[in-house]
Short mmCIF file of C-alpha atoms in Angstrom, two decimals:
data_model
loop_
_atom_site.label_atom_id
_atom_site.label_comp_id
_atom_site.label_asym_id
_atom_site.label_seq_id
_atom_site.Cartn_x
_atom_site.Cartn_y
_atom_site.Cartn_z
CA MET A 4 96.64 133.33 100.22
CA ASN A 5 94.02 132.12 102.64
CA ILE A 6 93.75 133.16 106.27
CA ALA A 7 94.68 129.78 107.72
CA LEU A 8 97.93 129.72 105.78
CA LEU A 9 98.71 133.29 106.78
CA LEU A 10 98.12 132.45 110.45
CA LEU A 11 100.33 129.40 110.12
CA TYR A 12 103.24 131.68 109.24
CA ILE A 13 102.41 134.58 111.55
CA ILE A 14 101.84 132.64 114.79
CA PRO A 15 105.32 131.06 114.97
CA VAL A 16 106.94 134.44 114.31
CA VAL A 17 104.91 136.05 117.10
CA LEU A 18 105.81 133.23 119.46
CA ILE A 19 109.49 133.48 118.59
CA VAL A 20 109.53 137.24 119.16
CA TYR A 21 107.77 136.76 122.48
CA SER A 22 110.23 134.13 123.68
CA ILE A 23 113.21 136.23 122.60
CA GLN A 24 111.79 138.89 124.88
CA ARG A 25 111.57 136.42 127.75
CA ALA A 26 115.25 135.54 127.33
CA ASP A 27 114.94 132.49 129.57
CA GLY A 28 116.01 129.72 127.22
CA THR A 29 112.50 128.96 125.97
CA LEU A 30 113.48 130.02 122.46
CA ARG A 31 116.32 127.51 122.32
CA THR A 32 114.26 124.66 123.79
CA GLY A 33 111.30 125.35 121.52
CA LEU A 34 113.35 125.64 118.34
CA THR A 35 115.34 122.52 119.25
CA ARG A 36 112.12 120.59 119.62
CA ALA A 37 110.85 121.91 116.29
CA PHE A 38 114.12 120.97 114.61
CA GLU A 39 114.04 117.46 116.05
CA GLN A 40 110.48 116.90 114.83
CA PHE A 41 111.41 118.27 111.41
CA ILE A 42 114.35 115.89 110.96
CA ILE A 43 112.21 112.96 112.09
CA LEU A 44 109.22 113.83 109.90
CA VAL A 45 110.72 114.92 106.62
CA PRO A 46 112.31 111.68 105.33
CA ARG A 47 109.13 109.68 105.77
CA LEU A 48 107.01 112.54 104.50
CA LEU A 49 108.89 112.47 101.19
CA VAL A 50 108.70 108.70 100.61
CA ALA A 51 105.12 108.53 101.88
CA MET A 52 103.97 111.17 99.40
CA VAL A 53 105.58 109.31 96.51
CA ALA A 54 104.11 105.97 97.65
CA ALA A 55 100.66 107.56 98.01
CA ALA A 56 100.79 108.98 94.49
CA PHE A 57 101.63 105.57 93.02
CA ILE A 58 98.90 103.84 95.05
CA VAL A 59 96.30 106.34 93.81
CA ARG A 60 97.41 105.60 90.23
CA LEU A 61 96.70 101.90 90.76
CA ILE A 62 93.21 102.23 92.29
CA PRO A 63 90.54 100.61 90.08
CA GLU A 64 88.18 103.59 90.08
CA GLN A 65 85.66 102.08 87.68
CA ILE A 66 85.05 98.97 89.80
CA ILE A 67 84.68 100.98 93.01
CA SER A 68 82.34 103.38 91.28
CA ASN A 69 80.06 100.48 90.26
CA TYR A 70 79.87 99.21 93.84
CA LEU A 71 79.13 102.69 95.21
CA SER A 72 76.15 102.93 92.86
CA ASP A 73 74.86 99.54 94.01
CA ASN A 74 71.16 99.25 94.78
CA SER A 75 71.85 98.18 98.34
CA PRO A 76 73.09 101.18 100.33
CA TRP A 77 74.79 98.81 102.80
CA ILE A 78 77.12 97.42 100.15
CA ALA A 79 77.89 100.98 99.04
CA ILE A 80 78.66 101.94 102.65
CA LEU A 81 80.97 98.96 103.12
CA VAL A 82 82.85 99.52 99.86
CA GLY A 83 83.02 103.26 100.50
CA THR A 84 84.48 102.67 103.95
CA LEU A 85 87.08 100.18 102.72
CA THR A 86 88.11 102.45 99.85
CA GLY A 87 88.41 105.52 102.05
CA LEU A 88 90.37 103.52 104.57
CA LEU A 89 93.01 102.48 102.08
CA ILE A 90 93.59 105.70 100.18
CA PRO A 91 96.64 107.57 101.44
CA ALA A 92 96.08 110.74 99.48
CA ALA A 93 95.65 114.48 99.74
CA PRO A 94 92.15 116.02 99.81
CA VAL A 95 92.44 117.17 96.21
CA VAL A 96 92.73 113.55 95.03
CA VAL A 97 90.07 112.16 97.34
CA PHE A 98 87.47 114.83 96.69
CA SER A 99 87.91 114.73 92.93
CA MET A 100 87.47 110.95 93.13
CA ALA A 101 84.35 111.47 95.23
CA ALA A 102 83.01 113.97 92.72
CA SER A 103 83.52 111.56 89.84
CA PHE A 104 81.86 108.76 91.84
CA ALA A 105 78.93 111.10 92.45
CA ASN A 106 78.65 111.87 88.74
CA ALA A 107 78.65 108.14 88.02
CA GLY A 108 75.61 107.75 90.28
CA ALA A 109 77.11 106.74 93.63
CA SER A 110 74.71 106.72 96.58
CA THR A 111 74.96 109.52 99.13
CA ALA A 112 75.41 107.06 101.99
CA GLY A 113 78.31 105.36 100.20
CA LEU A 114 79.95 108.72 99.46
CA VAL A 115 79.55 109.88 103.06
CA ALA A 116 81.11 106.61 104.26
CA PHE A 117 83.94 107.01 101.74
CA ILE A 118 84.83 110.58 102.73
CA THR A 119 84.39 109.92 106.45
CA ALA A 120 86.61 106.83 106.32
CA TRP A 121 89.27 108.76 104.47
CA THR A 122 89.19 111.74 106.86
CA ILE A 123 89.42 109.47 109.90
CA PHE A 124 91.97 106.91 108.73
CA ALA A 125 94.09 108.70 106.12
CA LEU A 126 97.06 106.34 106.37
CA HIS A 127 99.61 108.90 105.23
CA ARG A 128 98.62 111.22 108.09
CA VAL A 129 98.94 108.40 110.59
CA VAL A 130 102.43 107.53 109.48
CA ILE A 131 103.68 111.04 108.85
CA TYR A 132 102.25 112.86 111.86
CA GLU A 133 100.48 110.66 114.34
CA VAL A 134 103.08 107.97 115.01
CA PRO A 135 106.03 110.33 115.48
CA LEU A 136 104.12 113.02 117.42
CA LEU A 137 101.90 110.85 119.64
CA GLY A 138 103.26 107.33 119.57
CA GLY A 139 102.05 103.86 118.65
CA SER A 140 99.74 103.31 121.60
CA PHE A 141 97.68 106.39 120.78
CA VAL A 142 97.39 105.34 117.15
CA ARG A 143 96.20 101.85 118.18
CA LEU A 144 93.57 103.35 120.46
CA ARG A 145 92.36 105.80 117.84
CA LEU A 146 92.14 103.27 115.00
CA LEU A 147 90.25 100.87 117.25
CA VAL A 148 87.78 103.59 118.21
CA ALA A 149 87.48 105.00 114.71
CA PHE A 150 86.76 101.80 112.85
CA PRO A 151 82.94 101.80 113.28
CA LEU A 152 82.54 105.54 112.65
CA PRO A 153 82.34 105.64 108.81
CA LEU A 154 79.85 102.76 108.86
CA LEU A 155 77.86 104.67 111.45
CA ALA A 156 77.89 107.88 109.38
CA GLY A 157 76.70 105.98 106.31
CA ALA A 158 73.98 104.24 108.34
CA LEU A 159 72.80 107.60 109.72
CA VAL A 160 72.37 108.86 106.16
CA VAL A 161 70.31 105.81 105.19
CA ILE A 162 68.12 106.04 108.28
CA ALA A 163 67.61 109.79 107.98
CA SER A 164 66.68 109.63 104.29
CA SER A 165 64.20 106.80 104.83
CA LEU A 166 62.64 108.76 107.69
CA LEU A 167 62.37 111.81 105.42
CA GLU A 168 60.74 109.73 102.68
CA ARG A 169 58.14 108.45 105.10
CA LEU A 170 57.38 111.97 106.31
CA ILE A 171 56.94 113.40 102.81
CA MET B 20 135.61 124.69 112.35
CA ARG B 21 133.52 122.45 114.55
CA ILE B 22 129.90 123.38 114.56
CA LEU B 23 128.75 120.58 116.83
CA ASN B 24 130.53 119.09 119.80
CA GLN B 25 130.73 115.34 120.28
CA GLU B 26 127.61 115.14 122.43
CA GLN B 27 125.61 117.12 119.91
CA ARG B 28 126.87 115.00 117.05
CA ARG B 29 125.66 111.89 118.84
CA TRP B 30 122.29 113.59 119.37
CA PHE B 31 122.03 114.46 115.68
CA LYS B 32 122.95 110.92 114.61
CA ALA B 33 120.24 109.51 116.88
CA LEU B 34 117.77 111.95 115.33
CA LEU B 35 118.69 110.92 111.79
CA ALA B 36 118.42 107.26 112.75
CA GLU B 37 114.90 107.91 113.98
CA GLY B 38 114.01 109.89 110.86
CA ILE B 39 115.29 107.20 108.52
CA GLY B 40 113.79 104.42 110.61
CA VAL B 41 111.38 101.53 110.13
CA SER B 42 108.47 103.52 108.75
CA PHE B 43 110.76 105.34 106.31
CA TRP B 44 111.92 102.02 104.87
CA ALA B 45 108.39 100.61 104.93
CA PHE B 46 107.17 103.52 102.85
CA ALA B 47 110.20 103.36 100.57
CA GLY B 48 109.38 99.67 100.01
CA ILE B 49 105.73 100.42 99.23
CA ALA B 50 106.79 103.24 96.91
CA GLY B 51 109.17 100.84 95.16
CA ILE B 52 106.56 98.11 94.67
CA THR B 53 103.70 100.39 93.61
CA GLY B 54 106.08 102.43 91.44
CA GLY B 55 107.18 99.20 89.75
CA LEU B 56 103.54 98.26 89.11
CA VAL B 57 102.80 101.69 87.63
CA TYR B 58 105.88 101.42 85.41
CA PHE B 59 104.89 97.93 84.28
CA PHE B 60 101.17 98.51 83.68
CA GLN B 61 101.04 102.16 82.68
CA GLY B 62 104.44 102.76 81.15
CA PRO B 63 107.47 104.89 82.00
CA ASP B 64 105.75 108.21 81.22
CA SER B 65 103.12 107.67 83.89
CA PHE B 66 105.80 106.46 86.31
CA TYR B 67 108.06 109.48 85.88
CA SER B 68 105.32 112.11 85.89
CA THR B 69 103.65 110.62 88.99
CA GLY B 70 106.95 110.34 90.82
CA TYR B 71 108.05 113.84 89.87
CA ASP B 72 104.71 115.50 90.71
CA SER B 73 104.47 113.83 94.11
CA LEU B 74 108.04 114.74 95.06
CA ALA B 75 107.49 118.31 93.91
CA SER B 76 104.32 118.66 95.97
CA ALA B 77 106.03 117.07 98.99
CA LEU B 78 108.86 119.58 98.74
CA GLY B 79 106.32 122.36 98.28
CA MET B 80 104.84 121.41 101.65
CA MET B 81 108.12 121.93 103.49
CA PRO B 82 107.65 125.61 104.41
CA ARG B 83 104.25 124.80 105.90
CA VAL B 84 105.60 121.80 107.80
CA LEU B 85 108.46 123.89 109.14
CA ALA B 86 106.10 126.69 110.24
CA ALA B 87 103.70 124.25 111.91
CA LEU B 88 106.44 122.43 113.78
CA THR B 89 107.98 125.71 114.92
CA MET B 90 104.59 126.81 116.18
CA ALA B 91 104.10 123.48 117.97
CA GLY B 92 107.57 123.59 119.50
CA MET B 93 107.14 127.15 120.76
CA ILE B 94 103.65 126.51 122.13
CA TRP B 95 105.01 123.42 123.80
CA VAL B 96 107.64 125.38 125.77
CA LEU B 97 105.56 128.47 126.42
CA LEU B 98 102.37 126.77 127.53
CA PRO B 99 101.77 126.69 131.29
CA ARG B 100 101.15 122.95 131.21
CA GLU B 101 100.49 122.56 134.93
CA ALA B 102 97.79 125.20 134.92
CA LEU B 103 96.28 123.94 131.70
CA SER B 104 96.09 120.34 132.82
CA ARG B 105 93.83 121.42 135.65
CA PHE B 106 91.35 122.63 133.03
CA VAL B 107 91.51 119.67 130.69
CA GLY B 108 91.55 116.92 133.27
CA ARG B 109 89.40 113.79 133.23
CA SER B 110 86.72 115.37 135.40
CA THR B 111 85.36 117.44 132.51
CA GLY B 112 83.15 114.54 131.38
CA LEU B 113 80.74 115.01 128.51
CA VAL B 114 81.15 118.79 128.52
CA GLY B 115 84.85 118.28 127.86
CA LEU B 116 84.04 116.15 124.82
CA VAL B 117 81.72 118.84 123.46
CA PHE B 118 84.41 121.48 123.89
CA ALA B 119 86.98 119.21 122.25
CA THR B 120 84.59 118.74 119.32
CA ILE B 121 84.10 122.49 118.92
CA ALA B 122 87.86 123.03 119.13
CA GLY B 123 88.37 120.45 116.39
CA VAL B 124 85.83 122.14 114.11
CA ILE B 125 87.50 125.54 114.35
CA THR B 126 91.10 124.34 114.18
CA LEU B 127 92.21 125.71 110.83
CA GLY B 128 94.90 124.17 108.71
CA GLY B 129 95.86 120.72 107.59
CA PRO B 130 97.39 117.86 109.54
CA SER B 131 100.61 119.83 109.95
CA SER B 132 98.83 122.13 112.41
CA ALA B 133 96.23 119.77 113.91
CA PHE B 134 98.57 117.00 114.98
CA PRO B 135 101.14 119.24 116.70
CA LEU B 136 98.21 120.84 118.54
CA LEU B 137 97.00 117.38 119.54
CA ALA B 138 100.47 116.62 120.87
CA VAL B 139 100.38 119.81 122.92
CA LEU B 140 96.96 118.83 124.34
CA ALA B 141 98.35 115.41 125.22
CA ALA B 142 101.34 117.00 126.94
CA ALA B 143 98.96 119.21 128.90
CA GLY B 144 97.40 116.09 130.36
CA ALA B 145 94.08 115.95 128.49
CA ASP B 146 92.37 112.60 128.90
CA ARG B 147 92.11 110.11 126.04
CA GLY B 148 88.45 110.90 125.37
CA ILE B 149 89.24 114.55 124.76
CA LEU B 150 92.23 113.77 122.54
CA ILE B 151 90.24 111.33 120.41
CA ALA B 152 87.20 113.63 120.23
CA PHE B 153 89.36 116.58 119.17
CA ILE B 154 91.20 114.81 116.37
CA THR B 155 88.08 112.99 115.15
CA SER B 156 86.21 116.28 115.07
CA TRP B 157 89.01 118.03 113.18
CA ALA B 158 89.13 115.14 110.70
CA THR B 159 85.42 114.75 110.02
CA LEU B 160 84.02 118.23 110.67
CA GLY B 161 86.99 120.60 110.30
CA LEU B 162 85.71 123.87 108.84
CA GLN B 163 88.59 124.33 106.46
CA ARG B 164 88.09 120.96 104.77
CA THR B 165 84.36 121.48 104.52
CA ILE B 166 84.67 124.94 103.02
CA MET B 167 87.60 124.23 100.71
CA TRP B 168 86.67 120.75 99.48
CA ASP B 169 83.14 119.57 100.34
CA LEU B 170 81.32 122.71 99.24
CA PRO B 171 82.94 123.35 95.86
CA LEU B 172 83.36 119.72 94.79
CA MET B 173 80.34 117.97 96.29
CA GLY B 174 77.79 120.78 96.52
CA PRO B 175 75.95 122.32 99.49
CA GLU B 176 73.31 119.60 99.80
CA PHE B 177 75.79 116.75 100.11
CA THR B 178 77.91 118.86 102.48
CA MET B 179 74.94 119.39 104.79
CA VAL B 180 74.15 115.68 104.81
CA ARG B 181 77.74 114.75 105.53
CA ILE B 182 78.07 117.28 108.36
CA LEU B 183 74.81 116.14 109.98
CA ALA B 184 75.82 112.48 109.74
CA SER B 185 79.24 113.28 111.22
CA LEU B 186 78.08 115.53 114.09
CA PRO B 187 77.75 112.74 116.69
CA LEU B 188 80.95 110.93 115.66
CA PRO B 189 83.56 112.81 117.77
CA ILE B 190 81.52 112.47 120.96
CA ILE B 191 80.86 108.77 120.33
CA ALA B 192 84.55 108.24 119.58
CA GLY B 193 85.53 110.02 122.80
CA LEU B 194 83.09 107.99 124.87
CA ILE B 195 84.31 104.71 123.36
CA ALA B 196 87.95 105.73 123.85
CA ARG B 197 87.41 106.28 127.57
CA ARG B 198 86.22 102.67 127.88
CA ILE B 199 89.04 101.02 125.99
CA PRO B 200 91.79 99.78 128.30
CA ILE B 201 94.84 100.44 126.13
CA GLU B 202 97.68 101.85 128.14
CA LEU B 203 98.74 105.14 126.58
CA THR B 204 102.41 105.98 126.49
CA LEU B 205 102.50 109.34 124.79
CA LYS B 206 105.55 110.66 123.04
CA THR B 207 104.99 114.06 124.55
CA ASP B 208 106.18 113.08 127.99
CA PRO B 209 107.79 116.38 129.04
CA ASP B 210 110.74 114.67 130.73
CA LYS B 211 112.02 112.95 127.64
CA ALA B 212 110.59 115.20 124.98
CA SER B 213 113.90 116.69 123.99
CA ARG B 214 116.95 114.61 123.24
CA LEU B 215 119.16 117.66 123.57
CA PRO B 216 122.26 116.91 125.64
CA PRO B 217 122.44 118.87 128.90
CA ASP B 218 124.72 121.64 127.72
CA GLU B 219 122.30 124.50 128.17
CA ASP B 220 124.25 125.69 131.20
CA ASP B 221 126.89 127.13 128.88
CA LEU B 222 124.28 129.14 127.05
CA ASP B 223 122.65 130.51 130.18
CA HIS B 224 126.06 131.55 131.32
CA LEU B 225 126.74 133.42 128.08
CA GLU B 226 123.44 135.23 128.23
CA GLU B 227 124.09 136.49 131.72
CA ARG B 228 127.29 138.25 130.70
CA PRO B 229 126.91 141.99 130.23
#
């Protein structure tokens, strides 16, 4: 068991014990809030996970892999961004896809754009956590802000590597 | 035996209605369509194993989700929001964005701990730049993802490149967010955060009895 997971279970227990000690109703309010969030999250979490698994099954990995290995890094960045944007999957799926793209000769810039786009957009996270916990207006703001970021990350890789080549 | 009174039953029904709401049905629809495509193109075996595995892993996540939401709920009630909001106010400028970025990097755990934390920050009155910088930093630079996934699967060299390329992103995102005029109505508004009917008086009364 890793430390993060251990902390995830220990912290709530500590907080509960502390608020029992306070005996001022915080325990009831806090647990009620947790219960409300749980009931709201769980149904969509279940269907979203199933939908995500089917979507991943249908992704044409071979075609994407070819584009990511394209001679032009800009095409690779664009395709990487779009792919990462659309994949609603857990890290295990995304990173094993990335590893197989890398083995097939994908460019670093395209891979960086792919992983960055996935980490920022991850549709399943948006629907499961962000909408219910923060609301639609926050999600709109964040998606608007986040859209250029994977392209930027990919571009930074291209620029940095060409600078390095010139130096060496 | 009546576990819930009428008021509480209404509250629970409203909760369920929100849980099984638009996005639930949207996802159920997508699952139906994509599941149908998998069944059609890849056969029933692929359909059943994919469906079963994904449901099993979703159910396996439940203890973690429950723990994270309990943590978020308890932090939410225990946190001295008024005092905190003085620290995370708009005035913190660029320094605030840097701190938010660092906080995002060291926030351990998956989305089930990062998003409740983000909601707590929002409830504490952090400005939009800080909220966006924090969650962007957690997403792109989060230590746990880098250590658990980037390093073993992509190798140290790629990991370094990706981290360096991502370093400026949270700050840029925060700066852009502060300039975008979308009106934020956050769900963490303390006044309407809990749909619990006002029957807590009874409980306080009980607790005061010797």
